[in-house]
Structures are given as structure tokens and as C-alpha cells.
Amino acid sequence: MTQAISLKTSQKLNLQPLNMPNRLLLGPGPSNAHPAVLAAMNTVPVGHLDPTFLALMDEIQSLLRYVWQTDNPMTIAVSGTGTAAMEATIANSIEPGDVILVGVMGYFGNRLVDMAGRYGADVRTITKPWGQVFSLDELKTAIETHRPRILALVHAETSTGACQPMEGVAELCQKYGTLLLIDTVTSLGGVPIFLDEWGVDLAYSCSQKGLGCPPGASPFTMSAKAMEKLQNRPTKVQNWYLDMNLLGKYWGNERVYHHTAPINMYYALRESLRLIAEEGIENCWQRHQKNAEYLWESMESLGLTMHVDKQYRLPTLTTVRIPEGADGKAIARRLLDEYNVEVGGGLGELAGKVWRVGLMGYNSRPESVDTLVDVLRQVLPKS
Ligand SMILES: *Cc1c(COP(=O)(O)O)cnc(C)c1O
């Protein structure tokens, strides 16, 4: 080594210590995390094979079974956001050539379609205008027509604010040996879910919406029937990181290293689930419903209207129509810049037509609604 290396420097960046605004996150996610969850996250990490950490993983599994109302042994948290858990359901259930029928009633149905296609599925779709849901009859006809190996539905469509009823769907699936896969990203913790009762075979969620935790560790579960398909497949799962055969050895009895668990995310997730268990999942569902109804009444008292029929409206995410002549984007920007309140804009068919207001997890409180009403009064055009 004769020549000196000239170091690239960071001097030009002139960085200050982290200083982020304190926003009230009333959009489609993330929602604000509970202070106790943030405190848990700030705990000194242990190793990912530490006996105390393995015990914590067991607790997360039990708590996830509770909030989902399932006995599935294969119930874990995937390292990553909801989309990683979504990809895990697809990767572990689809073998190339399998017919999957996807109910598309918004943005996330389309994401499932894209993903399933990438894993070599023969993807069939049924669609609904954004804001509506499928009737049992429509699902029956589609299943009889396509005879799919898997039916995928979005229980809570965050892009539209609609909640797909699940009662009776499993009975249709059982007749054709169809596995039932559902997206519960915006329903877990905030909307009643009875996975076993509903006969669901694969489900996933996220941490940053109804669970009141930062994003990064995402619930995943599969039934014995879905496990059987996985264990009998002649081809390997086409995604190493999300292969449940491998992950099951870390979460199960063998405790074999697969990847380093995001330790502090699991601390946070465990605390958020513990808080829900302390409150009681039914109370948690009721709280979300009550505060959503308060939001709907309050928005109506401001002269605003909701996009989704009350019967199918999600308590966690409400699409509020932007009034005629108002600049929805500019108003949302003012809420953020001047009042530190975030609401979401519309996606796809609803772009420019609605705001998306989330009342999820820790944020599902009357105070959130009161704050939003106050600030909307300041910025809505006077009529
Ligand atoms: C947010 C969301 C996802 C994706 O989750 P990320 O955590 O953003 O990866 C998937 N499905 C639905 C219905 C969602 O609302």
C-alpha cells in the first residue's frame, strides 16, 4: 500500500440530529403507535436465539391466534411489512399453473393479481366498482365457473373503505376443494374476524394499522389444509425468505437460524398485541365501531358525505367524498403542513374523488375525530 486512499466525506451533507414532526396519522396507514409500544421498541435487544426471545416469539404466536380467532399452529410474524406477508401467502400456496380466483374491488385486489401471476398462477378475476363488495351469489357463480385452487379476497379494501362479508364463503370453497385466502391488513384488531369460524386457510396483516405498532413485522397464518398443500408440493417455494417450510423451523420446535429476526420490531408487536389482549379483542372491535360512527356523524355535520354504503363501511378506514369544487389535494396538504394532521387521498378509480380517513388502533379515539373536525372547519371552503 503506497498510495493513500482519499476518503469520500459526508461533510457536504451537514446533517442535524433527527428531528421529525409529530403528526396525527389519520390516513390509510401507518397509524400512530401507542406510546407503550414505542417504549417497548426502545428496549436493549437480545439475540435472536436467546431463550427469552424464543419465549417472546411463542407469546406473539399465541396473541396472534387470539386476535385472529384461530387455532392454526402455523401463525407467525413475517419480517417485513404487510406486503411481505401478502407475498408469503401467495408464495406458499401457489404452485405454477394453479388457478387462483381474485376478487378485485380496489387497489389491493390488483396487487394480489400481479403477485400471483409472478408465481406462475393461472389468475382469474372478478371485479366490482370501487366502494362495493361481492355478494355470495356472485362468488358462487365465479367459483362454479373457474373451479379455482385458491380464492383470494380482500376483507378490508383500504383503497375504498369497503368491508367484504365473509359469512358463507368457506362453504362455497369447500365444495370445490378451494383454499380461502384473505387480506386482513386493515381489519385485524379493528373489525371482527373469526378465521376458523369463517373457514379461512391463509391470511395476513400488518403491524401499523389496527394493531397500533410501527410498520415492520406482519402477521401471517395458514390452516392445516394449506400446510398440507405446501408439504405435498413437488416444487420448492419460489421465495427463499418467505418459505414457511424454512421459517417453520425457526418459529417451531427446531429453532434453526433462518434470518435475523428484527428483534425490536417484535418487542413492539408483542406490546401492541398485549395491549389488545388487555383491552379484550371484542372491546377493541367495539371501540373502532363506535369511533367510526362518531366520525361519520361528524363528517356529515360538516356537510360531507361517505362513499361506501353504511352496511359495508369499514370502521378502520372511511372514504369521505371531496365536496364539489374543492381541491382535495390542496386541503390535505394544508392539514399536514399547518395542523400536523395526515389524511390520505384517493387511489385508482377514486383518485381526486375522496379523502381516506383512518381511525386505526391507538388512533381510534374520539379525540382524533374532534381534532380532524376542528382542522377541517378551518380549511374547508365556506359555502
Ligand atoms: C396497507 C395494505 C397492504 C400492504 O401493507 P404494507 O404494510 O403497506 O406493505 C396490503 N393490503 C391492504 C388491504 C392494505 O391496506
Short mmCIF file of C-alpha atoms and ligand atoms in Angstrom, two decimals:
data_model
loop_
_atom_site.label_atom_id
_atom_site.label_comp_id
_atom_site.label_asym_id
_atom_site.label_seq_id
_atom_site.Cartn_x
_atom_site.Cartn_y
_atom_site.Cartn_z
CA MET A 1 0.00 0.00 0.00
CA THR A 2 1.87 3.01 -1.20
CA GLN A 3 -0.91 5.22 -2.43
CA ALA A 4 -3.10 6.92 0.19
CA ILE A 5 -6.81 6.34 -0.25
CA SER A 6 -8.79 9.53 -0.47
CA LEU A 7 -11.86 9.12 1.71
CA LYS A 8 -15.20 10.31 0.44
CA THR A 9 -16.56 12.62 3.11
CA SER A 10 -20.03 13.38 4.40
CA GLN A 11 -19.16 16.98 5.21
CA LYS A 12 -21.29 18.42 2.45
CA LEU A 13 -24.40 16.79 3.91
CA ASN A 14 -24.32 19.00 7.02
CA LEU A 15 -26.70 16.75 8.95
CA GLN A 16 -28.54 17.66 12.14
CA PRO A 17 -29.70 15.08 14.69
CA LEU A 18 -33.06 13.52 13.77
CA ASN A 19 -35.95 15.92 14.10
CA MET A 20 -39.23 14.71 12.68
CA PRO A 21 -42.65 16.36 13.08
CA ASN A 22 -45.21 14.87 15.46
CA ARG A 23 -48.13 14.12 13.15
CA LEU A 24 -51.56 12.75 13.87
CA LEU A 25 -51.70 9.98 11.28
CA LEU A 26 -55.32 9.72 10.15
CA GLY A 27 -54.57 8.34 6.70
CA PRO A 28 -54.68 4.76 5.38
CA GLY A 29 -51.62 3.79 7.43
CA PRO A 30 -49.28 3.93 9.18
CA SER A 31 -51.29 5.00 12.21
CA ASN A 32 -49.67 6.38 15.35
CA ALA A 33 -48.16 3.74 17.58
CA HIS A 34 -49.21 3.51 21.21
CA PRO A 35 -46.59 5.20 23.47
CA ALA A 36 -46.09 1.92 25.37
CA VAL A 37 -45.30 0.23 22.04
CA LEU A 38 -42.68 2.84 21.20
CA ALA A 39 -41.20 2.39 24.67
CA ALA A 40 -41.04 -1.39 24.18
CA MET A 41 -39.28 -0.84 20.88
CA ASN A 42 -36.67 1.21 22.67
CA THR A 43 -35.55 -1.79 24.77
CA VAL A 44 -31.99 -3.15 24.51
CA PRO A 45 -32.13 -6.08 22.08
CA VAL A 46 -31.24 -9.68 22.96
CA GLY A 47 -30.03 -12.24 20.44
CA HIS A 48 -32.48 -13.85 18.04
CA LEU A 49 -31.88 -17.33 19.55
CA ASP A 50 -31.84 -16.09 23.15
CA PRO A 51 -34.21 -18.25 25.23
CA THR A 52 -36.04 -15.11 26.38
CA PHE A 53 -36.55 -14.08 22.76
CA LEU A 54 -37.80 -17.53 21.77
CA ALA A 55 -40.33 -17.28 24.61
CA LEU A 56 -41.40 -13.88 23.30
CA MET A 57 -41.93 -15.38 19.85
CA ASP A 58 -44.20 -18.01 21.39
CA GLU A 59 -46.21 -15.24 23.05
CA ILE A 60 -46.55 -13.39 19.73
CA GLN A 61 -47.87 -16.58 18.14
CA SER A 62 -50.47 -17.10 20.88
CA LEU A 63 -51.53 -13.46 20.79
CA LEU A 64 -51.89 -13.51 17.01
CA ARG A 65 -54.09 -16.60 17.25
CA TYR A 66 -56.22 -14.70 19.77
CA VAL A 67 -56.67 -11.52 17.72
CA TRP A 68 -57.42 -13.57 14.61
CA GLN A 69 -59.56 -16.11 16.46
CA THR A 70 -57.74 -19.14 15.08
CA ASP A 71 -56.02 -22.25 16.41
CA ASN A 72 -53.66 -22.54 13.41
CA PRO A 73 -50.28 -23.77 14.72
CA MET A 74 -48.59 -22.04 11.77
CA THR A 75 -49.22 -18.46 12.88
CA ILE A 76 -46.20 -16.18 12.87
CA ALA A 77 -44.96 -12.66 12.22
CA VAL A 78 -43.17 -12.17 8.91
CA SER A 79 -40.19 -9.79 8.97
CA GLY A 80 -41.35 -7.04 6.67
CA THR A 81 -44.48 -5.00 6.06
CA GLY A 82 -47.94 -6.25 5.12
CA THR A 83 -46.88 -6.73 1.52
CA ALA A 84 -44.23 -9.24 2.62
CA ALA A 85 -46.88 -11.22 4.48
CA MET A 86 -49.14 -10.94 1.42
CA GLU A 87 -46.35 -12.33 -0.73
CA ALA A 88 -45.84 -15.12 1.82
CA THR A 89 -49.43 -16.30 1.39
CA ILE A 90 -49.07 -16.31 -2.39
CA ALA A 91 -45.61 -17.90 -2.46
CA ASN A 92 -46.59 -20.70 -0.08
CA SER A 93 -49.96 -21.54 -1.58
CA ILE A 94 -49.40 -21.27 -5.33
CA GLU A 95 -47.74 -23.90 -7.45
CA PRO A 96 -47.15 -22.93 -11.09
CA GLY A 97 -50.34 -23.47 -13.08
CA ASP A 98 -52.71 -23.33 -10.10
CA VAL A 99 -55.92 -21.46 -10.83
CA ILE A 100 -56.42 -18.58 -8.41
CA LEU A 101 -59.58 -16.51 -8.47
CA VAL A 102 -59.09 -12.99 -7.13
CA GLY A 103 -61.96 -10.72 -6.16
CA VAL A 104 -60.86 -7.26 -7.22
CA MET A 105 -62.83 -4.42 -5.66
CA GLY A 106 -59.94 -1.98 -5.27
CA TYR A 107 -56.20 -1.42 -5.38
CA PHE A 108 -55.09 -4.33 -3.19
CA GLY A 109 -57.03 -6.93 -5.18
CA ASN A 110 -54.97 -5.82 -8.17
CA ARG A 111 -51.76 -6.24 -6.17
CA LEU A 112 -52.75 -9.86 -5.43
CA VAL A 113 -53.37 -10.41 -9.14
CA ASP A 114 -49.93 -9.08 -10.04
CA MET A 115 -48.21 -11.15 -7.36
CA ALA A 116 -50.00 -14.40 -8.14
CA GLY A 117 -49.11 -14.01 -11.82
CA ARG A 118 -45.43 -13.65 -10.93
CA TYR A 119 -45.57 -17.00 -9.09
CA GLY A 120 -46.90 -18.71 -12.21
CA ALA A 121 -50.57 -18.92 -11.26
CA ASP A 122 -53.37 -19.05 -13.80
CA VAL A 123 -55.06 -15.90 -12.50
CA ARG A 124 -58.80 -15.31 -12.98
CA THR A 125 -60.56 -12.22 -11.69
CA ILE A 126 -63.98 -10.91 -10.84
CA THR A 127 -64.38 -7.20 -10.32
CA LYS A 128 -66.62 -4.68 -8.60
CA PRO A 129 -66.77 -0.90 -8.86
CA TRP A 130 -64.57 0.62 -6.15
CA GLY A 131 -66.59 1.00 -2.96
CA GLN A 132 -68.79 -2.08 -3.46
CA VAL A 133 -68.43 -5.69 -2.28
CA PHE A 134 -69.19 -9.13 -3.76
CA SER A 135 -72.48 -10.86 -2.97
CA LEU A 136 -72.42 -14.54 -2.01
CA ASP A 137 -74.23 -15.30 -5.27
CA GLU A 138 -71.57 -13.57 -7.33
CA LEU A 139 -68.85 -15.53 -5.54
CA LYS A 140 -70.78 -18.78 -6.02
CA THR A 141 -71.13 -18.25 -9.77
CA ALA A 142 -67.46 -17.35 -10.09
CA ILE A 143 -66.29 -20.40 -8.13
CA GLU A 144 -68.51 -22.69 -10.20
CA THR A 145 -67.17 -21.15 -13.38
CA HIS A 146 -63.46 -21.14 -12.55
CA ARG A 147 -63.14 -24.04 -10.04
CA PRO A 148 -60.09 -22.33 -8.51
CA ARG A 149 -57.50 -23.97 -6.20
CA ILE A 150 -57.47 -20.69 -4.29
CA LEU A 151 -59.99 -17.91 -3.82
CA ALA A 152 -58.40 -14.63 -2.71
CA LEU A 153 -60.47 -11.82 -1.23
CA VAL A 154 -59.59 -8.54 0.42
CA HIS A 155 -61.59 -8.43 3.65
CA ALA A 156 -60.92 -4.73 4.21
CA GLU A 157 -60.19 -2.81 0.99
CA THR A 158 -58.19 0.18 2.21
CA SER A 159 -58.40 1.89 -1.17
CA THR A 160 -62.20 2.09 -0.98
CA GLY A 161 -63.23 1.70 2.66
CA ALA A 162 -65.43 -1.34 1.95
CA CYS A 163 -65.63 -4.50 4.07
CA GLN A 164 -66.22 -7.79 2.23
CA PRO A 165 -68.67 -10.02 4.18
CA MET A 166 -67.11 -13.45 4.77
CA GLU A 167 -70.04 -15.47 6.10
CA GLY A 168 -70.87 -18.42 3.86
CA VAL A 169 -67.83 -18.05 1.58
CA ALA A 170 -65.98 -21.06 3.05
CA GLU A 171 -68.95 -23.36 2.40
CA LEU A 172 -68.72 -22.46 -1.30
CA CYS A 173 -64.97 -23.10 -1.29
CA GLN A 174 -65.22 -26.45 0.47
CA LYS A 175 -67.43 -27.85 -2.27
CA TYR A 176 -64.66 -27.43 -4.84
CA GLY A 177 -61.64 -28.02 -2.60
CA THR A 178 -60.77 -24.35 -2.92
CA LEU A 179 -58.47 -22.76 -0.35
CA LEU A 180 -59.69 -19.44 1.01
CA LEU A 181 -57.10 -16.64 1.27
CA ILE A 182 -57.97 -13.26 2.77
CA ASP A 183 -56.22 -9.92 3.23
CA THR A 184 -56.91 -8.64 6.75
CA VAL A 185 -54.34 -5.84 6.70
CA THR A 186 -56.85 -3.11 7.55
CA SER A 187 -59.24 -5.27 9.55
CA LEU A 188 -57.06 -7.08 12.12
CA GLY A 189 -57.64 -5.51 15.52
CA GLY A 190 -60.37 -3.17 14.29
CA VAL A 191 -63.03 -5.32 12.63
CA PRO A 192 -64.45 -8.62 13.94
CA ILE A 193 -62.55 -11.53 12.37
CA PHE A 194 -63.22 -15.20 13.07
CA LEU A 195 -60.72 -17.01 10.89
CA ASP A 196 -61.58 -20.55 11.98
CA GLU A 197 -65.31 -19.91 12.07
CA TRP A 198 -65.08 -18.46 8.55
CA GLY A 199 -63.01 -21.39 7.28
CA VAL A 200 -60.11 -19.21 6.15
CA ASP A 201 -56.97 -21.10 5.04
CA LEU A 202 -54.48 -18.28 4.54
CA ALA A 203 -54.46 -14.77 5.98
CA TYR A 204 -52.04 -11.93 6.52
CA SER A 205 -51.96 -8.49 8.06
CA CYS A 206 -49.57 -5.74 9.11
CA SER A 207 -48.49 -4.08 12.34
CA GLN A 208 -49.02 -0.39 11.54
CA LYS A 209 -52.78 -0.19 11.06
CA GLY A 210 -55.25 -1.75 13.51
CA LEU A 211 -52.56 -3.05 15.86
CA GLY A 212 -51.13 0.37 16.71
CA CYS A 213 -47.49 -0.51 16.13
CA PRO A 214 -44.86 0.87 13.71
CA PRO A 215 -44.54 -0.94 10.35
CA GLY A 216 -42.16 -3.88 10.00
CA ALA A 217 -43.49 -7.14 11.46
CA SER A 218 -46.51 -8.68 9.79
CA PRO A 219 -48.94 -11.36 10.95
CA PHE A 220 -49.25 -14.48 8.78
CA THR A 221 -51.28 -17.64 9.31
CA MET A 222 -52.14 -20.81 7.40
CA SER A 223 -54.53 -23.67 8.16
CA ALA A 224 -53.69 -27.38 8.32
CA LYS A 225 -55.23 -27.74 4.84
CA ALA A 226 -52.96 -25.05 3.42
CA MET A 227 -49.97 -26.66 5.21
CA GLU A 228 -50.81 -29.97 3.56
CA LYS A 229 -50.73 -28.40 0.10
CA LEU A 230 -47.40 -26.80 0.97
CA GLN A 231 -45.88 -30.04 2.24
CA ASN A 232 -47.05 -32.03 -0.78
CA ARG A 233 -45.81 -29.68 -3.45
CA PRO A 234 -43.23 -31.21 -5.80
CA THR A 235 -41.53 -27.85 -6.41
CA LYS A 236 -39.79 -25.59 -3.93
CA VAL A 237 -41.48 -22.39 -2.79
CA GLN A 238 -40.20 -19.76 -5.20
CA ASN A 239 -39.16 -17.35 -2.48
CA TRP A 240 -36.44 -18.37 -0.03
CA TYR A 241 -37.01 -15.62 2.52
CA LEU A 242 -40.74 -16.33 2.88
CA ASP A 243 -40.69 -20.15 2.60
CA MET A 244 -42.81 -21.41 5.52
CA ASN A 245 -41.08 -24.80 5.43
CA LEU A 246 -37.89 -22.98 6.43
CA LEU A 247 -39.48 -20.33 8.64
CA GLY A 248 -41.45 -23.00 10.47
CA LYS A 249 -38.16 -24.43 11.70
CA TYR A 250 -37.27 -21.15 13.38
CA TRP A 251 -40.74 -20.47 14.84
CA GLY A 252 -41.38 -24.15 15.69
CA ASN A 253 -39.55 -26.63 17.88
CA GLU A 254 -36.29 -26.84 15.94
CA ARG A 255 -35.29 -23.20 16.41
CA VAL A 256 -32.98 -23.22 13.43
CA TYR A 257 -31.47 -19.94 12.24
CA HIS A 258 -33.17 -18.67 9.11
CA HIS A 259 -32.69 -14.90 9.17
CA THR A 260 -32.04 -12.47 11.99
CA ALA A 261 -35.41 -11.52 13.42
CA PRO A 262 -35.96 -7.75 13.68
CA ILE A 263 -35.76 -8.03 17.47
CA ASN A 264 -37.07 -4.61 18.43
CA MET A 265 -39.95 -4.81 15.96
CA TYR A 266 -41.04 -7.99 17.68
CA TYR A 267 -40.82 -6.22 21.04
CA ALA A 268 -43.15 -3.58 19.64
CA LEU A 269 -45.54 -6.10 18.09
CA ARG A 270 -45.69 -8.12 21.29
CA GLU A 271 -46.55 -4.99 23.30
CA SER A 272 -49.22 -3.88 20.83
CA LEU A 273 -50.83 -7.33 20.96
CA ARG A 274 -50.57 -7.42 24.74
CA LEU A 275 -52.42 -4.11 24.94
CA ILE A 276 -55.19 -5.52 22.74
CA ALA A 277 -55.42 -8.64 24.89
CA GLU A 278 -55.63 -6.44 27.99
CA GLU A 279 -58.44 -4.39 26.44
CA GLY A 280 -60.13 -7.53 25.09
CA ILE A 281 -60.45 -8.04 21.35
CA GLU A 282 -64.24 -7.61 21.41
CA ASN A 283 -63.90 -4.29 23.23
CA CYS A 284 -61.30 -3.27 20.71
CA TRP A 285 -63.68 -4.03 17.83
CA GLN A 286 -66.47 -2.10 19.58
CA ARG A 287 -64.23 0.89 20.20
CA HIS A 288 -63.35 1.03 16.49
CA GLN A 289 -67.03 0.82 15.51
CA LYS A 290 -68.10 3.49 17.97
CA ASN A 291 -65.41 5.96 16.98
CA ALA A 292 -66.07 5.34 13.28
CA GLU A 293 -69.75 6.13 13.78
CA TYR A 294 -68.75 9.30 15.59
CA LEU A 295 -66.51 10.18 12.62
CA TRP A 296 -69.31 9.56 10.11
CA GLU A 297 -71.77 11.74 12.04
CA SER A 298 -69.17 14.45 12.47
CA MET A 299 -68.29 14.48 8.78
CA GLU A 300 -71.98 14.66 7.90
CA SER A 301 -72.43 17.58 10.25
CA LEU A 302 -69.75 19.36 8.19
CA GLY A 303 -71.84 18.70 5.08
CA LEU A 304 -69.63 15.88 3.81
CA THR A 305 -70.82 12.50 2.52
CA MET A 306 -69.31 8.99 2.78
CA HIS A 307 -68.52 6.98 -0.34
CA VAL A 308 -69.46 3.48 0.91
CA ASP A 309 -72.93 2.23 1.93
CA LYS A 310 -73.15 2.23 5.72
CA GLN A 311 -73.79 -1.52 5.76
CA TYR A 312 -70.39 -2.27 4.18
CA ARG A 313 -68.39 0.59 5.64
CA LEU A 314 -65.13 -0.24 7.38
CA PRO A 315 -64.72 1.18 10.88
CA THR A 316 -60.96 1.45 10.36
CA LEU A 317 -60.92 3.37 7.07
CA THR A 318 -63.53 5.78 5.77
CA THR A 319 -63.67 7.24 2.29
CA VAL A 320 -65.11 10.74 2.54
CA ARG A 321 -66.20 12.40 -0.71
CA ILE A 322 -64.36 15.59 -1.59
CA PRO A 323 -67.03 18.29 -1.97
CA GLU A 324 -67.79 19.68 -5.41
CA GLY A 325 -65.34 22.42 -6.40
CA ALA A 326 -62.88 21.75 -3.54
CA ASP A 327 -59.23 20.92 -4.23
CA GLY A 328 -58.84 17.72 -2.20
CA LYS A 329 -55.10 17.52 -2.58
CA ALA A 330 -54.51 21.11 -1.53
CA ILE A 331 -56.74 20.70 1.52
CA ALA A 332 -54.92 17.53 2.62
CA ARG A 333 -51.62 19.34 2.19
CA ARG A 334 -52.77 22.22 4.39
CA LEU A 335 -53.91 19.79 7.08
CA LEU A 336 -50.43 18.30 7.08
CA ASP A 337 -48.37 21.49 6.83
CA GLU A 338 -50.40 23.74 9.08
CA TYR A 339 -52.00 21.31 11.54
CA ASN A 340 -49.79 18.19 11.54
CA VAL A 341 -52.77 16.03 10.58
CA GLU A 342 -52.39 13.44 7.82
CA VAL A 343 -55.29 12.13 5.78
CA GLY A 344 -54.96 10.07 2.59
CA GLY A 345 -56.01 10.82 -0.96
CA GLY A 346 -57.93 8.54 -3.30
CA LEU A 347 -56.35 5.79 -5.39
CA GLY A 348 -57.31 4.44 -8.82
CA GLU A 349 -61.00 4.92 -9.60
CA LEU A 350 -61.31 7.15 -6.55
CA ALA A 351 -58.32 9.43 -7.24
CA GLY A 352 -59.35 13.05 -6.71
CA LYS A 353 -62.80 11.96 -5.50
CA VAL A 354 -62.29 11.01 -1.86
CA TRP A 355 -60.12 11.50 1.18
CA ARG A 356 -59.24 8.38 3.09
CA VAL A 357 -59.54 8.79 6.83
CA GLY A 358 -58.16 6.08 9.07
CA LEU A 359 -59.11 5.52 12.70
CA MET A 360 -56.91 2.57 13.48
CA GLY A 361 -55.53 1.07 16.65
CA TYR A 362 -54.31 3.71 19.10
CA ASN A 363 -55.77 6.44 16.89
CA SER A 364 -59.31 5.10 17.18
CA ARG A 365 -60.28 7.65 19.84
CA PRO A 366 -62.91 10.43 19.97
CA GLU A 367 -60.07 12.97 20.31
CA SER A 368 -58.80 12.04 16.84
CA VAL A 369 -62.23 12.79 15.38
CA ASP A 370 -62.51 16.07 17.31
CA THR A 371 -59.12 17.21 16.06
CA LEU A 372 -59.99 16.37 12.47
CA VAL A 373 -63.31 18.19 12.66
CA ASP A 374 -61.61 21.27 14.13
CA VAL A 375 -59.00 21.46 11.43
CA LEU A 376 -61.41 20.68 8.61
CA ARG A 377 -63.59 23.57 9.77
CA GLN A 378 -60.59 25.87 9.25
CA VAL A 379 -59.68 24.66 5.78
CA LEU A 380 -62.92 23.59 4.06
CA PRO A 381 -64.26 26.17 1.60
CA LYS A 382 -67.11 28.11 3.19
CA SER A 383 -70.35 27.59 1.34
C1 LIG B 1 -51.60 -1.49 3.68
C2 LIG B 1 -52.16 -2.65 2.94
C3 LIG B 1 -51.36 -3.65 2.37
C4 LIG B 1 -49.86 -3.54 2.31
O1 LIG B 1 -49.26 -3.44 3.51
P1 LIG B 1 -47.84 -2.68 3.67
O2 LIG B 1 -47.62 -2.74 5.13
O3 LIG B 1 -48.06 -1.31 3.12
O4 LIG B 1 -46.84 -3.44 2.90
C5 LIG B 1 -51.97 -4.74 1.81
N1 LIG B 1 -53.31 -4.87 1.76
C6 LIG B 1 -54.12 -3.92 2.27
C7 LIG B 1 -55.59 -4.11 2.20
C8 LIG B 1 -53.57 -2.79 2.87
O5 LIG B 1 -54.37 -1.85 3.37
#
